[in-house]
Coordinates of C-alpha atoms in Angstrom, one line a residue:
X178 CA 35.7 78.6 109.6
X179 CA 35.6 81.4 112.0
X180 CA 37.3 80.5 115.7
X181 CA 34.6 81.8 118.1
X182 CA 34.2 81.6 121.8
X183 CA 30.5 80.6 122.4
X184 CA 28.6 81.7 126.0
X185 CA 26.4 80.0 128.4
X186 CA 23.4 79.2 127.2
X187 CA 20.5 79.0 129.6
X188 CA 17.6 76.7 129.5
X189 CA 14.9 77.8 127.3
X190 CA 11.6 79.3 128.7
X191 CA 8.8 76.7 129.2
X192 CA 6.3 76.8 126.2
X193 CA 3.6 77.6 128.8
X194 CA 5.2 80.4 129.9
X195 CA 5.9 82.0 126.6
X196 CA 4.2 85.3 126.5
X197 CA 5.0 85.9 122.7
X198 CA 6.7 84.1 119.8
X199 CA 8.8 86.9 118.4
X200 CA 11.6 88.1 120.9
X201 CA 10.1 86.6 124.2
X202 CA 11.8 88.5 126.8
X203 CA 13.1 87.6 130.4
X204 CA 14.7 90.6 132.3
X205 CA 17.1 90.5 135.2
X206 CA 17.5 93.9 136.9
X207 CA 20.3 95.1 138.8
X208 CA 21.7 98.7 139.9
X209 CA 23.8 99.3 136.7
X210 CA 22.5 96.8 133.7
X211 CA 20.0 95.2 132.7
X212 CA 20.2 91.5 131.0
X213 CA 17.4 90.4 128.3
X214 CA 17.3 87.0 127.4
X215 CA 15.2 86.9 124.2
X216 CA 14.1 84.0 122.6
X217 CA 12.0 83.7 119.5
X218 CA 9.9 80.9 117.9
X219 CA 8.6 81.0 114.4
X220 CA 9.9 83.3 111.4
X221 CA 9.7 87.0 111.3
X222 CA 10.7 90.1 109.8
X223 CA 11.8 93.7 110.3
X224 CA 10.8 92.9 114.1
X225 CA 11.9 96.6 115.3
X226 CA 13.9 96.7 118.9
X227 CA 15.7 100.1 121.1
X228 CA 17.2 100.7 124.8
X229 CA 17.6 103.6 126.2
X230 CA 21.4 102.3 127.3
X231 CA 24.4 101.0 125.4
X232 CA 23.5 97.0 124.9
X233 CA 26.1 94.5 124.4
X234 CA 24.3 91.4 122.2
X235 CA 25.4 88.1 121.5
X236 CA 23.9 85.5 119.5
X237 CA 23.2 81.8 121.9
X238 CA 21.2 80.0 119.9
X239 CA 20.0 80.2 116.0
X240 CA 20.3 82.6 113.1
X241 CA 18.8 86.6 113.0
X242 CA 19.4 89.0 110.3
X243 CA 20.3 92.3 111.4
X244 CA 19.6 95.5 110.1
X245 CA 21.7 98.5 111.7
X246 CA 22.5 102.1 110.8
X247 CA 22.5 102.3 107.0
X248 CA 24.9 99.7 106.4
X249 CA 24.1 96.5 105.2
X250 CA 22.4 93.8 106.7
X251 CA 24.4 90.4 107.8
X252 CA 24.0 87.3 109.6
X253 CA 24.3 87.2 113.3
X254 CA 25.4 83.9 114.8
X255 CA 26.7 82.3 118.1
X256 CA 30.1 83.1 118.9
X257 CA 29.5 87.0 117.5
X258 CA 29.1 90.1 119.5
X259 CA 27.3 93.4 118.5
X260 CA 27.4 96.3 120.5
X261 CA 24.6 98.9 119.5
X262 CA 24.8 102.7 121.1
X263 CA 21.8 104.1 123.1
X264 CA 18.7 105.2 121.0
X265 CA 19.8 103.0 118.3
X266 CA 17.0 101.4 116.4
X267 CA 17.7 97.7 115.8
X268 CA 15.6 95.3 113.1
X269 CA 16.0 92.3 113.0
X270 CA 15.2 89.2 110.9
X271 CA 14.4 85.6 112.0
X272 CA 14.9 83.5 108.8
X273 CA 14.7 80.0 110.1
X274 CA 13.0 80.6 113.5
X275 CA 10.4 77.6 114.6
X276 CA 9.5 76.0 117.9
X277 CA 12.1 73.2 117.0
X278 CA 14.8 75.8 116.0
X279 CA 14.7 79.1 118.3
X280 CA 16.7 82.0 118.3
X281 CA 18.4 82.7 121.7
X282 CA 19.9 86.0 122.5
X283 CA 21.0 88.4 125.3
X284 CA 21.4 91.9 125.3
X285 CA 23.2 93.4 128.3
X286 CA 22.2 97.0 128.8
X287 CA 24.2 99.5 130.1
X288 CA 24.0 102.5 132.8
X289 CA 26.1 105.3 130.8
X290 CA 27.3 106.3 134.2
X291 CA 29.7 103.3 134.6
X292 CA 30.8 103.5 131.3
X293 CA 32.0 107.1 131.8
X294 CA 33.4 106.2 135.3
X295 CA 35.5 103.1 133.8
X296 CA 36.9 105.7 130.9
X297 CA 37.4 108.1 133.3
X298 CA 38.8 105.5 135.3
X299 CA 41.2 104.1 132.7
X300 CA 42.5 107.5 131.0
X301 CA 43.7 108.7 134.7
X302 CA 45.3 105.6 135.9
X303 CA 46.4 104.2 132.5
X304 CA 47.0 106.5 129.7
X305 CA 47.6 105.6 126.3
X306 CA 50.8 106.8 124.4
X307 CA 49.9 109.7 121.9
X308 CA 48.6 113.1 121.5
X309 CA 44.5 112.8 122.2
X310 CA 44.7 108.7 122.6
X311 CA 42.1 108.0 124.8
X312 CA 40.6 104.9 126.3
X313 CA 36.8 105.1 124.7
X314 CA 34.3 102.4 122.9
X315 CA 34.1 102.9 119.2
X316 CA 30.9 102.8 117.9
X317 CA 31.5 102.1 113.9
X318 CA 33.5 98.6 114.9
X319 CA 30.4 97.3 116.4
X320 CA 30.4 93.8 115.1
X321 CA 32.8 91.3 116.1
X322 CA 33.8 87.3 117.2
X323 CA 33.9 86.6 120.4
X324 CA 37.3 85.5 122.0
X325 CA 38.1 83.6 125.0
X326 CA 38.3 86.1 127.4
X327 CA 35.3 88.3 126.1
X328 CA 33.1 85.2 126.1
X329 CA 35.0 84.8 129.7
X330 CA 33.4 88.1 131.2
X331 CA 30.4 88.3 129.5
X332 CA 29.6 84.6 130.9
X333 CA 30.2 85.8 134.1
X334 CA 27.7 88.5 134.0
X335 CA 25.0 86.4 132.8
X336 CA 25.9 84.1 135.9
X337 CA 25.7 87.3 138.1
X338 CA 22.7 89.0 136.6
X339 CA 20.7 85.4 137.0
X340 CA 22.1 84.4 140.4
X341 CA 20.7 85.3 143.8
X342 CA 23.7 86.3 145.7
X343 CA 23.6 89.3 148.3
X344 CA 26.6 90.2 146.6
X345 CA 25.6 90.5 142.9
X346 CA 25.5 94.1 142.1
X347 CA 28.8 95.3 143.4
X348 CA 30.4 91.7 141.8
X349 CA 28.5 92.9 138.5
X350 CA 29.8 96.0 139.0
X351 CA 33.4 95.2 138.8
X352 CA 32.4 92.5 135.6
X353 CA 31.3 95.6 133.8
X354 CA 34.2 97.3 133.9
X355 CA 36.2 94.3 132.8
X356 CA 33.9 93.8 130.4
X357 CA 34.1 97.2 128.7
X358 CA 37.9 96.9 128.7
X359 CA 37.7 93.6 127.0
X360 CA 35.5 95.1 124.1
X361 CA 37.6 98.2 124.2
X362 CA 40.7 95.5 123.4
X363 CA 39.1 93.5 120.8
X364 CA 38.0 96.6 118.7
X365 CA 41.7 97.3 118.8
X366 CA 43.2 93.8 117.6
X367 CA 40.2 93.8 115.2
X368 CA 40.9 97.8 113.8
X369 CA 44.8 96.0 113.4
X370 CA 43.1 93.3 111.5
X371 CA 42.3 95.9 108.8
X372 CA 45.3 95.8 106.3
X373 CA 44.3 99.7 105.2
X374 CA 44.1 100.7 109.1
X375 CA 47.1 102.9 110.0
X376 CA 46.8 104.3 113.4
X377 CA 49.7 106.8 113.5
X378 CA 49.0 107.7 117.3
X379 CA 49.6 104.1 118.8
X380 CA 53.7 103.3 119.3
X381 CA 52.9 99.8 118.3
X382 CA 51.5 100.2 115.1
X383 CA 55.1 99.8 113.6
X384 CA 55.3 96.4 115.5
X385 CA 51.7 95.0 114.3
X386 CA 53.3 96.1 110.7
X387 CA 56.3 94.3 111.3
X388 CA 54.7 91.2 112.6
X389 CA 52.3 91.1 109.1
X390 CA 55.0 92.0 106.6
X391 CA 57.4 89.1 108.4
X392 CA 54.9 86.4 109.0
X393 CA 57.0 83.6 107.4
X394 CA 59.9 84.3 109.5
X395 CA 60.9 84.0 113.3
X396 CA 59.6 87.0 114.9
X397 CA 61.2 88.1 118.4
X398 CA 60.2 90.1 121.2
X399 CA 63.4 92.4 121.4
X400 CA 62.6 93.1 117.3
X401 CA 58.8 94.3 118.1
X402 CA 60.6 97.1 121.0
X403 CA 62.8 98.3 118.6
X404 CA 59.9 99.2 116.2
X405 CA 58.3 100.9 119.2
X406 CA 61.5 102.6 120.3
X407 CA 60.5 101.2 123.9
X408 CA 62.1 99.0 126.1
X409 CA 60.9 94.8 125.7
X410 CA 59.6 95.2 129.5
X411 CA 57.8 98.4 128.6
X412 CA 56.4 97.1 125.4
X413 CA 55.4 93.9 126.2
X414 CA 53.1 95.8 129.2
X415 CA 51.8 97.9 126.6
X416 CA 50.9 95.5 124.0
X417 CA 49.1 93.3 126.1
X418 CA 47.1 96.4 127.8
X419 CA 46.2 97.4 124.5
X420 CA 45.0 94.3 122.5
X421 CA 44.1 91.8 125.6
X422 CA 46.5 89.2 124.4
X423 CA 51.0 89.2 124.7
X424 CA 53.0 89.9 121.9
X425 CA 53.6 85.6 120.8
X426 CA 49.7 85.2 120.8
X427 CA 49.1 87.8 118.6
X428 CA 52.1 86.5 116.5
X429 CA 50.9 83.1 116.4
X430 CA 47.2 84.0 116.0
X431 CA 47.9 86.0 112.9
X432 CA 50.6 82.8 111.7
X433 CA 47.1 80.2 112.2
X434 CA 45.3 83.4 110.5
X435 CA 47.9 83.0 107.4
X436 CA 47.7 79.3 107.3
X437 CA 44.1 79.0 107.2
X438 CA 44.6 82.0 104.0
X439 CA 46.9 79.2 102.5
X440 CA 45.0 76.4 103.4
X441 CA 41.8 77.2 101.1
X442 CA 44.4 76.4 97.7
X443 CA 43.4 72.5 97.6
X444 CA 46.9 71.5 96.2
X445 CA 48.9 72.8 98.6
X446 CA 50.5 70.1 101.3
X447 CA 50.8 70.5 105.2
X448 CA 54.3 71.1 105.6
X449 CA 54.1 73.5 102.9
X450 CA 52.0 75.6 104.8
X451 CA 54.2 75.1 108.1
X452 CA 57.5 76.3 106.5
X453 CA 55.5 79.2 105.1
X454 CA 54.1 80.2 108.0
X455 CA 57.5 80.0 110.1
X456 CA 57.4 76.9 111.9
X457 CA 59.9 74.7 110.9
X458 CA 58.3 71.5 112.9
X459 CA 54.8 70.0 111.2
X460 CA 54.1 68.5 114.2
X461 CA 53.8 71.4 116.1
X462 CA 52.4 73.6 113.8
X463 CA 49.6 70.7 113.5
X464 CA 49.2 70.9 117.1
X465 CA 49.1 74.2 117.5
X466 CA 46.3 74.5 114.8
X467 CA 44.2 72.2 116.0
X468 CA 44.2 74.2 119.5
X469 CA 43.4 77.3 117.3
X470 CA 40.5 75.9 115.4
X471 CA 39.2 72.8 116.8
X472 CA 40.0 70.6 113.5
X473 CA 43.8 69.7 112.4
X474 CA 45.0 71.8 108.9
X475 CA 43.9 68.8 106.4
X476 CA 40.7 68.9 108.1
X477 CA 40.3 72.0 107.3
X478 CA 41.7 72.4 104.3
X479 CA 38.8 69.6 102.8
X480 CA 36.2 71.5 105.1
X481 CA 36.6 74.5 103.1
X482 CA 37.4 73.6 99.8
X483 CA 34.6 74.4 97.7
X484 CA 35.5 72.9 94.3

């Protein structure tokens, strides 16, 4: 079970004022994006779709199928993000689509203009450690689950594209820049994810190492510094900048990351897993999980036991 932030979801168009099944559309224009609503009704395949713009997606209601680039097709589901670059052709499947179970999805579209201001922007004020380390989207880590605080800005954009206040463009404005940083910080926790990924220009990748090869033990902030030869003040400011979360919530998300690795052996008991994890009271570490995923450890332990 993934742990994915889910958005807003508005209210479904009237069946009257459907003007297609496949991928109905509802726009809401502003001065620097665009937010498409698309809703579709009965099963389809290979329905073709492009922007001219960079378009965040994310799945509200249902199932698609995507097919992108030359890589292969997957499942796109609420809670999931994809962000697709301008002039990129999109097909999509709709496996299970019908007028009792539609598909719901927004795609945000971008003006390139803000995008290179908020780089710009970022790179000047707030430059990242390293020779050529530079604040910018990355295109091939285009798919990813939405946390709290993406799921955060990118409801707030829906409310601001949809609303009617004088305001709305120069609030949107500012929510697009957020925005953008947000992805820019979850490509970067998800890049860490990858146990082959080495990125020798960031001064925290010896840190994120640390933290994976120690999980089991009682990880401190003044131990992570030292790996980044920076000071804790300096490297706790950095860390967060860079992955959108403090040191002790990416230590404890990749503990409940382990646990849930540990947890799909049947035979294995609770408190097991919470002295291998590093927390030496089950209670807590029961607590704790439950906040994580929604269910307690044993819960999902049987929930994903598949023998």
């Amino acid at each position: 079970m993934a742990n994915k932030a889910l958005l807003f979801t508005p209210a479904l168009t009237h069946e009257k004022s459907l003007k297609t099944l496949v991928e109905n559309r509802t726009i809401f224009s502003l001065d620097h994006c665009e937010l498409n609503i698309f809703e579709t009704y009965q099963k389809s395949d290979l329905v073709p779709l492009k922007f001219n713009d960079l378009v965040v997606t994310s799945m509200l209601r249902g199932k698609k199928v995507m097919h992108l680039f030359e890589d292969p097709s997957f499942e796109y589901l609420p809670g999931e993000t994809v962000i697709v670059p301008s002039n990129a052709e999109m097909k999509i499947d709709f496996p299970e689509a019908s007028k009792e179970n539609p598909t719901q999805c927004i795609a945000l579209a971008i003006d390139n203009q803000i995008i290179t201001n908020t780089l710009d922007f970022l790179n000047e004020k707030y430059p990242k450690e390293g020779k050529s380390n530079l604040w910018k989207l990355d295109h091939e880590n285009y798919f990813f689950y939405n946390n709290v605080e993406l799921a955060g800005t990118i409801n707030k954009l829906i409310k601001e594209c949809m609303g009617n206040s004088l305001t709305k463009d120069a609030l949107a404005d500012l929510t697009l820049q957020e925005l953008i940083i947000r992805i820019i910080q979850t490509q970067t926790t998800k890049r860490f994810e990858n146990e082959k990924f080495i990125d020798s220009n960031s001064p925290i990748t010896p840190s994120i190492e640390y933290i994976k090869n120690n999980i089991r033990e009682t990880i401190n902030l003044k131990d992570l510094s030292d790996k980044a030869c920076m000071s804790t003040t300096s490297f706790y400011r950095y860390f967060k900048r860079e992955l959108g979360m403090s040191p002790i919530e990416y230590i404890l998300n990749e503990k409940i990351k382990y646990a849930k690795k540990l947890l799909s052996n049947p035979n294995i008991q609770i408190n097991e897993v919470s002295y291998a994890t590093g927390f030496e009271d089950c209670n807590y570490f029961i607590r704790l999980f439950k906040k994580y995923e929604g269910v307690t450890p044993k819960q999902y332990q049987l929930m994903n036991y598949n023998g």
